[in-house]
Amino acid sequence: YLRDVKQGGPLPESLGSLTELFSLELSNTSLTGIIPASLGALTKLRMLDLNTNKLSGPVPAIFGNMTSL
């Protein structure tokens, strides 16, 4: 949970290695760049909040397989 922390920068690919993660709240943190496809490895993820950032590009297609989000 890092809501409203003005960290900035891109989402690291290494987040995809946190396979036990079930909630990821990164809203309003000045994130930039793309959403890494590696987040598709987070099969236990139930909540993803990337609201109010400066992300660009398409949402990775693998997110279509994440039916629990």
Short mmCIF file of C-alpha atoms in Angstrom, two decimals:
data_model
loop_
_atom_site.label_atom_id
_atom_site.label_comp_id
_atom_site.label_asym_id
_atom_site.label_seq_id
_atom_site.Cartn_x
_atom_site.Cartn_y
_atom_site.Cartn_z
CA TYR A 1 0.00 0.00 0.00
CA LEU A 2 1.69 3.19 -1.20
CA ARG A 3 -1.21 5.49 -1.97
CA ASP A 4 -0.33 9.20 -2.29
CA VAL A 5 3.43 8.61 -1.94
CA LYS A 6 5.04 10.71 -4.68
CA GLN A 7 7.71 8.13 -5.51
CA GLY A 8 7.56 8.46 -9.28
CA GLY A 9 9.37 6.43 -11.91
CA PRO A 10 8.41 3.22 -13.69
CA LEU A 11 6.81 0.14 -12.19
CA PRO A 12 9.62 -2.39 -11.74
CA GLU A 13 9.42 -5.69 -13.63
CA SER A 14 10.44 -7.39 -10.38
CA LEU A 15 6.95 -6.82 -8.93
CA GLY A 16 5.95 -9.89 -10.94
CA SER A 17 8.05 -12.05 -8.62
CA LEU A 18 5.82 -11.23 -5.63
CA THR A 19 3.54 -14.16 -6.44
CA GLU A 20 1.84 -14.24 -3.03
CA LEU A 21 0.65 -10.64 -3.38
CA PHE A 22 -3.14 -10.27 -3.31
CA SER A 23 -3.48 -6.48 -3.22
CA LEU A 24 -1.42 -3.76 -4.90
CA GLU A 25 -2.42 -0.15 -4.28
CA LEU A 26 -0.20 2.35 -6.02
CA SER A 27 -2.64 5.16 -6.75
CA ASN A 28 -1.47 8.77 -6.97
CA THR A 29 2.24 7.89 -6.77
CA SER A 30 3.46 9.67 -9.93
CA LEU A 31 4.32 6.39 -11.68
CA THR A 32 5.42 6.72 -15.31
CA GLY A 33 6.01 4.37 -18.23
CA ILE A 34 4.22 1.16 -19.08
CA ILE A 35 2.46 -1.47 -16.98
CA PRO A 36 4.89 -4.40 -17.07
CA ALA A 37 3.51 -7.69 -18.39
CA SER A 38 5.31 -9.39 -15.48
CA LEU A 39 2.40 -8.31 -13.27
CA GLY A 40 0.44 -11.01 -15.08
CA ALA A 41 2.35 -13.54 -12.95
CA LEU A 42 0.50 -12.28 -9.87
CA THR A 43 -2.20 -14.91 -10.08
CA LYS A 44 -3.39 -14.33 -6.50
CA LEU A 45 -3.93 -10.61 -7.10
CA ARG A 46 -7.50 -9.57 -6.23
CA MET A 47 -7.10 -5.78 -6.26
CA LEU A 48 -4.89 -3.57 -8.41
CA ASP A 49 -5.13 0.22 -8.11
CA LEU A 50 -2.92 2.30 -10.41
CA ASN A 51 -5.29 5.27 -10.50
CA THR A 52 -4.03 8.84 -10.94
CA ASN A 53 -0.56 8.14 -12.32
CA LYS A 54 1.21 9.00 -15.57
CA LEU A 55 1.28 5.51 -17.05
CA SER A 56 1.29 5.10 -20.83
CA GLY A 57 0.82 2.37 -23.40
CA PRO A 58 -1.66 -0.47 -23.56
CA VAL A 59 -2.70 -2.70 -20.68
CA PRO A 60 -0.84 -6.00 -21.21
CA ALA A 61 -3.04 -8.67 -22.80
CA ILE A 62 -2.22 -11.13 -20.01
CA PHE A 63 -4.44 -9.08 -17.70
CA GLY A 64 -7.40 -10.51 -19.63
CA ASN A 65 -6.59 -13.88 -18.04
CA MET A 66 -6.62 -12.47 -14.50
CA THR A 67 -10.27 -13.20 -13.74
CA SER A 68 -9.93 -12.49 -10.01
CA LEU A 69 -9.19 -8.79 -10.51
#
